[in-house]
Short mmCIF file of C-alpha atoms and ligand atoms in Angstrom, two decimals:
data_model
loop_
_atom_site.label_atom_id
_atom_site.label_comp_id
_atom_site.label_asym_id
_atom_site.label_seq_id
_atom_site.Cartn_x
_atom_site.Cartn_y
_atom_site.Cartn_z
CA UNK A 1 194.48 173.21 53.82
CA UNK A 2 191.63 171.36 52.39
CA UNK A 3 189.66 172.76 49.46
CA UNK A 4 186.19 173.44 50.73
CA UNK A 5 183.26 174.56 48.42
CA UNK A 6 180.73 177.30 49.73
CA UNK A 7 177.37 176.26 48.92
CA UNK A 8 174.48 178.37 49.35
CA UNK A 9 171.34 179.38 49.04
CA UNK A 10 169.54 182.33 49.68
CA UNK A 11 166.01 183.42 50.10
CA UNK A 12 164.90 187.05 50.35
CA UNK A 13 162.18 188.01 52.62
CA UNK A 14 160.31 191.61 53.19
CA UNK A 15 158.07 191.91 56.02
CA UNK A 16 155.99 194.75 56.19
CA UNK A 17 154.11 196.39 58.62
CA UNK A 18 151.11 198.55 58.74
CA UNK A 19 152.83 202.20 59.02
CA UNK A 20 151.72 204.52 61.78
CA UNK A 21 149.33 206.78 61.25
CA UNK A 22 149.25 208.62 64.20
CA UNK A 23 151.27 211.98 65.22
CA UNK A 24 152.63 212.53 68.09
CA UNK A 25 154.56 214.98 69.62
CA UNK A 26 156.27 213.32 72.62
CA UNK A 27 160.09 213.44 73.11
CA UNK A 28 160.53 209.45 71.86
CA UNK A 29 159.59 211.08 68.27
CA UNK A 30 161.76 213.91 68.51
CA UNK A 31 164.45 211.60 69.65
CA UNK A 32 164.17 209.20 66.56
CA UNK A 33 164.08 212.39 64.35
CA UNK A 34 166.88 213.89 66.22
CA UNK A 35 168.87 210.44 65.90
CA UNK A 36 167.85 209.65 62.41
CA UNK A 37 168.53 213.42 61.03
CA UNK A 38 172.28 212.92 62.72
CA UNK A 39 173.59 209.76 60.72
CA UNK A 40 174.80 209.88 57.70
CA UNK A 41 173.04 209.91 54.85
CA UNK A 42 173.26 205.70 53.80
CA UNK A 43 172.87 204.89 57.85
CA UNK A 44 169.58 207.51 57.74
CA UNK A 45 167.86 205.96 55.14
CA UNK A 46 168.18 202.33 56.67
CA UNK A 47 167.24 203.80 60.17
CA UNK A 48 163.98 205.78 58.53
CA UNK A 49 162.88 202.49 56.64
CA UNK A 50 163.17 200.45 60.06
CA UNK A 51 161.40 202.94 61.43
CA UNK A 52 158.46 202.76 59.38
CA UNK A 53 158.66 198.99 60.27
CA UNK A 54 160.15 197.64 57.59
CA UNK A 55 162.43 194.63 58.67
CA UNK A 56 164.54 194.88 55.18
CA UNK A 57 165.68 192.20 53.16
CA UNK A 58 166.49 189.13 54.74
CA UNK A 59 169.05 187.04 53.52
CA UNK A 60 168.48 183.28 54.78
CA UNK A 61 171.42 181.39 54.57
CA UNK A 62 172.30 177.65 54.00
CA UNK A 63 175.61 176.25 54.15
CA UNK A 64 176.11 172.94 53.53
CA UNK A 65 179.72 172.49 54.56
CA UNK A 66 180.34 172.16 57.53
CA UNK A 67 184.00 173.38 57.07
CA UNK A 68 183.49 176.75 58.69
CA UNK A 69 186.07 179.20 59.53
CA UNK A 70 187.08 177.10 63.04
CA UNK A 71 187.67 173.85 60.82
CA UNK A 72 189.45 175.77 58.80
CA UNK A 73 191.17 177.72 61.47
CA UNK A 74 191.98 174.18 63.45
CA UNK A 75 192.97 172.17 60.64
CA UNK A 76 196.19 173.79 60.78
CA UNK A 77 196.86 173.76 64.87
CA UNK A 78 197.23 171.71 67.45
CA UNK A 79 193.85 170.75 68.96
CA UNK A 80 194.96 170.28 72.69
CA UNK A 81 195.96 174.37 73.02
CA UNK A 82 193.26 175.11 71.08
CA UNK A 83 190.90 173.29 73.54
CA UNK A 84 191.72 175.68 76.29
CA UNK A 85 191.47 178.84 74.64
CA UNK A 86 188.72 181.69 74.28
CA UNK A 87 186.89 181.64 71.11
CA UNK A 88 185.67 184.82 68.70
CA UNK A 89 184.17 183.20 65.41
CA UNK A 90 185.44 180.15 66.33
CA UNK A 91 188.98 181.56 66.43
CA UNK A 92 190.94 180.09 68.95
CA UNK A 93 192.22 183.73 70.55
CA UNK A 94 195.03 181.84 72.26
CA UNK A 95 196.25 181.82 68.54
CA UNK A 96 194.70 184.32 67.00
CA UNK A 97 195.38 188.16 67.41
CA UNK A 98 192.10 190.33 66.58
CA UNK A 99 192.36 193.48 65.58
CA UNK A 100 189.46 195.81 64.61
CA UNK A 101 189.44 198.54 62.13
CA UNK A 102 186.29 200.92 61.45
CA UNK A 103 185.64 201.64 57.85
CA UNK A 104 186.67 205.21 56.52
CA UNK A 105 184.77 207.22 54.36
CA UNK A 106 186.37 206.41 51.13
CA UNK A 107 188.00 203.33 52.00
CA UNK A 108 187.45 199.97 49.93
CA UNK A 109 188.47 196.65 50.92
CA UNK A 110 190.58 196.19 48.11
CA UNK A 111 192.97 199.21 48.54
CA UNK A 112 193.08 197.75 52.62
CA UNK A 113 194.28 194.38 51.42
CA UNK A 114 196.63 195.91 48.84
CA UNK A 115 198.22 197.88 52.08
CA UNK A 116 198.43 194.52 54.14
CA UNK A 117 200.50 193.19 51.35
CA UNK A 118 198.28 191.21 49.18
CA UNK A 119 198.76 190.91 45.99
CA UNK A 120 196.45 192.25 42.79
CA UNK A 121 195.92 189.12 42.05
CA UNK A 122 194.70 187.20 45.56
CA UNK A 123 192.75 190.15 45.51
CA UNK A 124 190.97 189.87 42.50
CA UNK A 125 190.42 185.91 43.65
CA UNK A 126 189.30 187.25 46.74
CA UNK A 127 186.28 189.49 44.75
CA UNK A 128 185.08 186.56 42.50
CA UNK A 129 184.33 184.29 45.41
CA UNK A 130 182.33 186.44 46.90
CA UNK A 131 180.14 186.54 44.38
CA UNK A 132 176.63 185.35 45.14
CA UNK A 133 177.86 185.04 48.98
CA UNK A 134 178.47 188.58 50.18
CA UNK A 135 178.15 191.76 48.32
CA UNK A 136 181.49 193.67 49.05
CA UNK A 137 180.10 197.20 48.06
CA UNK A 138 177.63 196.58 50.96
CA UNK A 139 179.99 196.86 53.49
CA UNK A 140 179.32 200.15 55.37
CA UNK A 141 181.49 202.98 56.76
CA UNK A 142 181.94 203.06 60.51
CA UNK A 143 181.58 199.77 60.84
CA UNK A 144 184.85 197.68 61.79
CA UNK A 145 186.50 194.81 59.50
CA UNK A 146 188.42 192.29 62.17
CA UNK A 147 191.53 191.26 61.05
CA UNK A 148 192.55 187.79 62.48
CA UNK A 149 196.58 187.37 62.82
CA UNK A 150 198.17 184.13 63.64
CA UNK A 151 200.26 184.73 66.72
CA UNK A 152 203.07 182.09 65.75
CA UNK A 153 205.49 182.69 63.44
CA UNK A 154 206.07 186.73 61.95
CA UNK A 155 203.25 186.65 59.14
CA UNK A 156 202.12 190.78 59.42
CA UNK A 157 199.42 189.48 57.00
CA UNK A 158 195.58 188.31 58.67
CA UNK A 159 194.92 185.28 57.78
CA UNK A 160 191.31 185.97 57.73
CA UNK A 161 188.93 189.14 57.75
CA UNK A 162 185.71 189.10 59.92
CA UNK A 163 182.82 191.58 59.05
CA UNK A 164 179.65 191.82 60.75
CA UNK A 165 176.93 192.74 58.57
CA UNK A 166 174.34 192.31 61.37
CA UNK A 167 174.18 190.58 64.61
CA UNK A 168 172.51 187.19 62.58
CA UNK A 169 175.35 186.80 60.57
CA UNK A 170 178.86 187.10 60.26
CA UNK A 171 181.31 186.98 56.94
CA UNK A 172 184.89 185.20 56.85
CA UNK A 173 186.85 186.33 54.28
CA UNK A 174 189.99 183.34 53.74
CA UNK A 175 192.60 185.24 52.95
CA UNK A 176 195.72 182.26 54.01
CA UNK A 177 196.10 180.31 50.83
CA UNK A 178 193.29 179.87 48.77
CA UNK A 179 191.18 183.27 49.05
CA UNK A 180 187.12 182.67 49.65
CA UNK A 181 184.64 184.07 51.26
CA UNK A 182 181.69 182.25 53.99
CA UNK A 183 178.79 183.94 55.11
CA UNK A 184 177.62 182.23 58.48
CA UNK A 185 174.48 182.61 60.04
CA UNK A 186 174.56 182.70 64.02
CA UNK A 187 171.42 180.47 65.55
CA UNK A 188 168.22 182.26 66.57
CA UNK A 189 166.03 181.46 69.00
CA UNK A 190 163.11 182.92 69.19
CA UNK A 191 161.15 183.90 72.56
CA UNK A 192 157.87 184.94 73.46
CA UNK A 193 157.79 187.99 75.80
CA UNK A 194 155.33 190.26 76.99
CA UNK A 195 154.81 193.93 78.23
CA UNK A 196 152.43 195.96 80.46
CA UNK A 197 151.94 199.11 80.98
CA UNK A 198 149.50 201.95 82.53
CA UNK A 199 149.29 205.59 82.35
CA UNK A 200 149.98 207.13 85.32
CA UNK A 201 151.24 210.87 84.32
CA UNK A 202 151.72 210.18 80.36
CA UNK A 203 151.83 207.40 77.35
CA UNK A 204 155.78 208.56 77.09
CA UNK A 205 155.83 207.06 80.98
CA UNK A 206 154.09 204.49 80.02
CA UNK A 207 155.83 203.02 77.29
CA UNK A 208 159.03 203.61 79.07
CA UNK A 209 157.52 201.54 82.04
CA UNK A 210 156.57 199.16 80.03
CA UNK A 211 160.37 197.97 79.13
CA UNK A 212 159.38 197.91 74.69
CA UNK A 213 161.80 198.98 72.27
CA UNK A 214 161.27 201.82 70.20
CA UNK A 215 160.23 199.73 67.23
CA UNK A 216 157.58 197.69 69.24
CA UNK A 217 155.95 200.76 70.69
CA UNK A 218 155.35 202.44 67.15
CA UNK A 219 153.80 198.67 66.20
CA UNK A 220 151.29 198.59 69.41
CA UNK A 221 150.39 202.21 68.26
CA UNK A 222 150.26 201.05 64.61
CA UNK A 223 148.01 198.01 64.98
CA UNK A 224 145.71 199.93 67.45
CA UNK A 225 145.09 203.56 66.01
CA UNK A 226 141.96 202.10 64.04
CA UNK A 227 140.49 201.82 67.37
CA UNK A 228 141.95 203.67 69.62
CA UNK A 229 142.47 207.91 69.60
CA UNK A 230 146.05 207.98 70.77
CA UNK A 231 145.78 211.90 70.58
CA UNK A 232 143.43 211.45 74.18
CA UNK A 233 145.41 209.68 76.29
CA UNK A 234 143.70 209.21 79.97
CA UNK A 235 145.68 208.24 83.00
CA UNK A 236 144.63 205.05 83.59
CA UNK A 237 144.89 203.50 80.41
CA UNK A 238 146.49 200.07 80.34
CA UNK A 239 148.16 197.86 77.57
CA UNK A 240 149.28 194.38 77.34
CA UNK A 241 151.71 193.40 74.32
CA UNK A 242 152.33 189.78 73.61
CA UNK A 243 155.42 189.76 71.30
CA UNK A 244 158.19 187.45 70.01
CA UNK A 245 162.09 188.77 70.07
CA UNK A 246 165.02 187.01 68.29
CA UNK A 247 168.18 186.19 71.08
CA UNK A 248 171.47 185.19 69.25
CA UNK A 249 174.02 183.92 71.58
CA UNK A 250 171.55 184.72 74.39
CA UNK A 251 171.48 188.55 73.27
CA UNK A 252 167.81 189.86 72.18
CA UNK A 253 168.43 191.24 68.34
CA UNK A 254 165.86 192.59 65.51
CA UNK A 255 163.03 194.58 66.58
CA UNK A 256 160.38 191.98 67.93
CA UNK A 257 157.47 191.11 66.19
CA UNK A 258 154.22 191.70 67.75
CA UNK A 259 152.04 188.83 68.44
CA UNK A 260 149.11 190.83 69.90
CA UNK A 261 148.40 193.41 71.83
CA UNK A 262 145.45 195.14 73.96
CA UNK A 263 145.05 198.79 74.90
CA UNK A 264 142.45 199.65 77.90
CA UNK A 265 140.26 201.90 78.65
CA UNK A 266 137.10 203.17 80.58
CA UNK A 267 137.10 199.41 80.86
CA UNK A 268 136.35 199.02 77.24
CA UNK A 269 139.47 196.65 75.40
CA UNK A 270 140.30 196.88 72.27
CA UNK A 271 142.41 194.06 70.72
CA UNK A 272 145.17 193.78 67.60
CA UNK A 273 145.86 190.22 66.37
CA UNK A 274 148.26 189.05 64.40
CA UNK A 275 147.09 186.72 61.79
CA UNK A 276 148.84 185.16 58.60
CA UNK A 277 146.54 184.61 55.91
CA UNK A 278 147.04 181.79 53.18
CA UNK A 279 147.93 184.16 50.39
CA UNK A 280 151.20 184.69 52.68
CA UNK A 281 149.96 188.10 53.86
CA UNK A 282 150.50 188.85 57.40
CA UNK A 283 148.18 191.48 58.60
CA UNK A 284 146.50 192.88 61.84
CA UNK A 285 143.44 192.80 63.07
CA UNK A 286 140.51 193.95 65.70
CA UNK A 287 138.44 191.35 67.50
CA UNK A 288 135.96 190.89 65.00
CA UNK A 289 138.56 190.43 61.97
CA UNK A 290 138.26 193.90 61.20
CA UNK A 291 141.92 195.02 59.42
CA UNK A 292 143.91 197.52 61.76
CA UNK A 293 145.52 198.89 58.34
CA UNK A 294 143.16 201.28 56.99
CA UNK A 295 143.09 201.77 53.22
CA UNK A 296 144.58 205.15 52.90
CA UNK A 297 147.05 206.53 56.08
CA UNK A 298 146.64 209.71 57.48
CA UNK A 299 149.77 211.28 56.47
CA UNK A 300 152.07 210.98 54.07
CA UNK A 301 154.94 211.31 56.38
CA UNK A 302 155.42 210.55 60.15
CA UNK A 303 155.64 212.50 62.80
CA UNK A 304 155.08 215.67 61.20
CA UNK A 305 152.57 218.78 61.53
CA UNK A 306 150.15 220.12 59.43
CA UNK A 307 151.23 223.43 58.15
CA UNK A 308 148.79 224.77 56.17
CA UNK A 309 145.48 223.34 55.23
CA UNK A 310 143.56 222.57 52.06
CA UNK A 311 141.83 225.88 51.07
CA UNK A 312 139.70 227.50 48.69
CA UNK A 313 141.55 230.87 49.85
CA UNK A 314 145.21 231.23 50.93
CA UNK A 315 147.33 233.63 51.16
CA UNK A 316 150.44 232.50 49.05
CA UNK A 317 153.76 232.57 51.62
CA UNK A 318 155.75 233.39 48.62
CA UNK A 319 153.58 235.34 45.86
CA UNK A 320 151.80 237.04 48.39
CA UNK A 321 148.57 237.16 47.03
CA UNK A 322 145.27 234.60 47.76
CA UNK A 323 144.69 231.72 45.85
CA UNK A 324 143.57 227.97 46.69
CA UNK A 325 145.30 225.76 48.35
CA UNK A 326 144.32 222.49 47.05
CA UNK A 327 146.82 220.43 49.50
CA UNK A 328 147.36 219.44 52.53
CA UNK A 329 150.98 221.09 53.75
CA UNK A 330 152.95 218.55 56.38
CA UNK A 331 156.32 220.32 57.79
CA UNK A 332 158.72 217.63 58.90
CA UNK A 333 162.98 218.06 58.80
CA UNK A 334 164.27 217.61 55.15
CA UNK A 335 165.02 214.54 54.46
CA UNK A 336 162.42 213.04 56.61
CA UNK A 337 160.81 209.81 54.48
CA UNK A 338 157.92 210.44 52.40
CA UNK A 339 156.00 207.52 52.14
CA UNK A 340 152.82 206.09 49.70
CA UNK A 341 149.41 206.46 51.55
CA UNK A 342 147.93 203.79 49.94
CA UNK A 343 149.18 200.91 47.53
CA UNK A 344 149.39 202.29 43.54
CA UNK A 345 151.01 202.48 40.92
CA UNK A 346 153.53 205.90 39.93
CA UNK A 347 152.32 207.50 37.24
CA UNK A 348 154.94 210.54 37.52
CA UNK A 349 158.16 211.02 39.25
CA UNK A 350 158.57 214.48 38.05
CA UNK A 351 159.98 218.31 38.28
CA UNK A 352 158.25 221.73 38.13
CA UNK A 353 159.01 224.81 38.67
CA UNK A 354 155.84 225.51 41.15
CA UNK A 355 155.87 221.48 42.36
CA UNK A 356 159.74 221.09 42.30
CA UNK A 357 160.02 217.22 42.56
CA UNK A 358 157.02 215.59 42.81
CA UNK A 359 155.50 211.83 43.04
CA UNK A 360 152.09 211.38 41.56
CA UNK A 361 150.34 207.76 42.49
CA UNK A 362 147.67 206.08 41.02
CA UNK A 363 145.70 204.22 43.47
CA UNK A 364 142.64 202.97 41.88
CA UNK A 365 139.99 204.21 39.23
CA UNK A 366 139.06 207.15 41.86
CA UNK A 367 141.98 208.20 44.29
CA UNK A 368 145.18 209.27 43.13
CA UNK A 369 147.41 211.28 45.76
CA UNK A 370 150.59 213.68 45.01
CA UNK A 371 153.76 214.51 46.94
CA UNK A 372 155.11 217.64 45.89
CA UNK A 373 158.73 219.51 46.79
CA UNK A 374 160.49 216.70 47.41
CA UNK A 375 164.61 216.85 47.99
CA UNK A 376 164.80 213.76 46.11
CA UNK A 377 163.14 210.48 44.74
CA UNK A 378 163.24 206.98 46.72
CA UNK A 379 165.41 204.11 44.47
CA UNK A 380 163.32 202.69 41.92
CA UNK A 381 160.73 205.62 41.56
CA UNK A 382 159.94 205.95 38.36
CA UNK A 383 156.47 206.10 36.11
CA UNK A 384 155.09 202.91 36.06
CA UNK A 385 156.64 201.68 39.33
CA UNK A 386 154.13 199.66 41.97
CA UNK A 387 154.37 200.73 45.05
CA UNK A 388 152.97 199.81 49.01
CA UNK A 389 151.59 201.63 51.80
CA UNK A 390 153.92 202.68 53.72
CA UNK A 391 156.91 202.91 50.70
CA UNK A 392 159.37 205.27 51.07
CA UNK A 393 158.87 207.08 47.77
CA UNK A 394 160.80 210.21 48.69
CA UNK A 395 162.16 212.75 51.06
CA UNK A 396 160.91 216.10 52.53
CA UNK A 397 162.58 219.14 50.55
CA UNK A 398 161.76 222.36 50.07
CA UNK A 399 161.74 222.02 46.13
CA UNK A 400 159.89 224.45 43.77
CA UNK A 401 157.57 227.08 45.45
CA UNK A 402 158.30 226.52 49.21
CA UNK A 403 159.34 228.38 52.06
CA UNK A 404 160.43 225.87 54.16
CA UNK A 405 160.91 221.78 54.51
CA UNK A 406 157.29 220.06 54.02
CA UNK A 407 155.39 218.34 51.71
CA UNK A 408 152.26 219.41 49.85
CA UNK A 409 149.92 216.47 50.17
CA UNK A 410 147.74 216.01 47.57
CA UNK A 411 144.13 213.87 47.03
CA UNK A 412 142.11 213.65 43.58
CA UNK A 413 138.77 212.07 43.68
CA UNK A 414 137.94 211.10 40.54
CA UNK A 415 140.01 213.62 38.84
CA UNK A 416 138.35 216.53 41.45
CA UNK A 417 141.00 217.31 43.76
CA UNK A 418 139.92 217.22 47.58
CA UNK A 419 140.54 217.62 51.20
CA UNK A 420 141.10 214.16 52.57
CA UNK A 421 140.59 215.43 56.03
CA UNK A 422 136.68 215.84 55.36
CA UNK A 423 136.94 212.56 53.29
CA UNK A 424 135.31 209.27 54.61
CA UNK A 425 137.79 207.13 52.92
CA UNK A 426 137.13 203.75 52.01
CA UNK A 427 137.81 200.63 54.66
CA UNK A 428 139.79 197.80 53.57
CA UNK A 429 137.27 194.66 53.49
CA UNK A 430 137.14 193.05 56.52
CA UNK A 431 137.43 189.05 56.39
CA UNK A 432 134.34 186.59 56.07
CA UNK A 433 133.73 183.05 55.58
CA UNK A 434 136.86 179.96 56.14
CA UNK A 435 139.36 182.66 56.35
CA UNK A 436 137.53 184.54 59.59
CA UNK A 437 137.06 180.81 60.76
CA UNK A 438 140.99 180.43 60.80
CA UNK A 439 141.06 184.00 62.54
CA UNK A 440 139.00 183.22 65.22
CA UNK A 441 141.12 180.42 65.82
CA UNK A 442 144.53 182.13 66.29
CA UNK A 443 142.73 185.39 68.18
CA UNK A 444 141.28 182.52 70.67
CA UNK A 445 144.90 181.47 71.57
CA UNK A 446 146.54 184.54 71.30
CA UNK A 447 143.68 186.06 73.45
CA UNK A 448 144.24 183.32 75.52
CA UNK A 449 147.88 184.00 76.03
CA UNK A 450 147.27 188.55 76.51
CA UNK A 451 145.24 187.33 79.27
CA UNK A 452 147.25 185.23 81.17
CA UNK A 453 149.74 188.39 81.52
CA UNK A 454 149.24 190.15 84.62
CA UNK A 455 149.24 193.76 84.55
CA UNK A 456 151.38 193.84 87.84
CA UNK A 457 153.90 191.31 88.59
CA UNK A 458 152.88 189.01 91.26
CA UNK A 459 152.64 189.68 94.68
CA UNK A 460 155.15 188.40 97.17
CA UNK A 461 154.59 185.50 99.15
CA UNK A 462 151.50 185.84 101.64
CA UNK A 463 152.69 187.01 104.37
CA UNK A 464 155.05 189.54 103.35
CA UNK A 465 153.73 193.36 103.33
CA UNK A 466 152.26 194.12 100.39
CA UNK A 467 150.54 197.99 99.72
CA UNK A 468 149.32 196.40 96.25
CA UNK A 469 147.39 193.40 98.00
CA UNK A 470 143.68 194.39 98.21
CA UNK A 471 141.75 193.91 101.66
ZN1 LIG B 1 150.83 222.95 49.81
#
């Protein structure tokens, strides 16, 4: 076999979205909730973060040999038989067996290979070339390693190991001769598709109707709650959504990104655009350049209900006598993602006995929020840390002085601690000058394209019977 050098190059990319703002109350919600408080607890916290929009981390891969795992695979076989057959990862399946084997909790790929006869030593090979490729304490329970047999001759051993880290990408672990790892990226092409929808009993039928993936509608609602009260939904209203989705091998993956999108109603429009500025940021906005993302969010978690409110009187649940309630109570499962309100900087990631564990952010010289009764920090929260709007900076515990699951939301105005409901918080700036030129530009097209989408699909040909055609 020939001696074939992985080289490659990555490049780590975080897109973030503007986070939702708005609660809601329909079943989609309680179904996310319901699915997300179900997995386990790794699985949860990956689901929560895409939830919140957050595409994750990445990896773009380059590899400049073209000596993947069917060169490999072929060099060894006769080309003619291998011609005819099926393929999985370029494995010829007429002489290939594949078997697949979920991860177990507690399993590690190194006690596996030890099982299937490997030495300690091809092994430990095995582990150094992976380095920099694939990160073998990412692999994840539940989901399967592929072991690839030769069907000639009696070897028990797979020749190679296929795991599938996510439908972009796939990782062949060499295990016949000299052990090395390859991380392949599966082509993506990328196509524009749009959605409509109208309100004929509720938004739930609606966005069901309308054929978008969970991850989509929470983006439509995102990019449009600065303009549009989601809580007052009239029959009627109509949307358009211009988006782009990722196929691989002709399958749609990833959760779309949203191009643009318009919501309807009382024949008023109001418009999102998506718009990448020259700093790199890619941001939404109305159609006067007007950012979707408002400075501070609503709520520190999503999909939640208020509890109690901010009061100068309350009767304490658990002492049982009145005092203030400088907070804003939100009651949401445990373990539900607490996220930043605003962008900041932590300035504690602390316990008390009344707070339990608590998250205190900076913000600027006048707003600083607080998180209190957390179950536990996010990674990397810590005093001094920066964080986003939108950041996962904890989860939903009942911590300290609490009856139940929630977190205490709390808002300091220059050192003064406040209700942020009754606050008129500060708007992000909206853009002027060359940069609002180079917006108008891409909202022209993109308007261009949201109105060339019919809201019904086009009528038959003339002459067939049509109840939709007007008279
Ligand atoms: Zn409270």
């Amino acid at each position: 076999m020939p001696l074939y050098i992985c080289r490659v190059s990555f490049t780590h990319h975080l897109r973030l979205n503007p986070t939702l703002s708005v609660q809601t109350e329909d079943s989609k919600t309680v179904r996310w909730l319901h699915i997300i408080r179900n997995l386990p607890h790794q699985t949860s916290l990956i689901i929560g973060l895409a939830a919140l929009g957050i595409a994750g981390v990445v990896a773009v891969l380059e590899i400049k040999s073209d000596k993947t795992a069917a060169a490999l695979a072929l060099g060894e076989m006769d080309a003619s038989t291998a011609a005819n057959a099926g393929y999985r990862w370029a494995f010829p399946l007429n002489q290939f067996t594949v078997e697949a084997h979920p991860l177990q909790r507690g399993e590690a790929l190194g006690l596996l290979l030890q099982q299937k006869g490997f030495s300690a030593q091809q092994i430990a090979a095995l582990v150094e070339s992976s380095r920099g490729i694939f990160d073998i304490t990412s692999l994840r329970m539940g989901k399967p390693l592929h072991f690839v047999c030769r069907n000639k001759g009696n070897d028990p051993k797979p020749w190679f190991i296929v795991y599938e880290p996510s439908p972009y990408e796939y990782v062949v672990f060499h295990l016949h001769d000299q052990p090395c790892v390859e991380l392949i990226k599966r082509p993506v092409t990328v196509e524009a598709r749009t959605a409509v929808g109208e309100i004929k009993t509720n938004f739930w039928q609606a966005l069901t109707e309308s054929g978008l993936n969970d991850n989509l509608a929470d983006a439509m609602i995102d990019v449009l709650a600065a303009s549009v009260d989601f809580y007052r939904q009239k029959v009627g209203d109509r949307f358009k959504v211009l988006y782009e989705q990722d196929f691989v091998e002709g399958q749609p993956v990833g959760a779309g990104k949203l191009l643009a999108a318009v919501y309807e109603r009382d024949g008023k429009a109001y418009y999102a655009f998506r718009f990448k500025r020259e700093d790199g940021k890619t941001e939404y906005y109305d159609y006067d350049g007007r950012p979707a993302r408002k400075a501070f969010l609503k709520a520190p978690v999503k999909y939640s209900r208020i509890s109690s409110r901010f009061s100068m009187r309350r009767l304490h649940p658990i002492l049982g006598y009145h005092r203030p309630h400088f907070g804003t109570d939100y009651a949401a499962p445990h373990g539900t993602p607490i996220i930043a309100v605003a962008d900041g900087v932590v300035t504690e990631a602390a316990y008390g006995s009344g707070n339990g564990r608590y998250v205190r952010i900076r913000h600027d010289k006048v707003y600083e929020t607080q998180y209190l009764h957390m179950s536990g920090f996010a990674a990397g929260i810590r005093p001094g840390a920066r964080v986003v709007q939108g950041q996962t900076i904890g989860y939903v515990g009942s911590t300290g002085l609490a009856t139940g699951p929630h977190v205490c939301f709390r808002f300091w105005k220059n050192g003064q601690q406040v209700d942020h409901l009754r606050l008129h918080l500060p708007q992000p700036e909206p853009i002027s000058g060359a940069l609002l030129e180079a917006f108008n530009a891409e909202r022209d097209r993109l308007l261009e394209r949201l109105q060339a989408i019919p809201y019904h699909t086009p009528s038959a040909p003339a002459d067939a019977p049509d109840d939709d055609v007007a008279p």
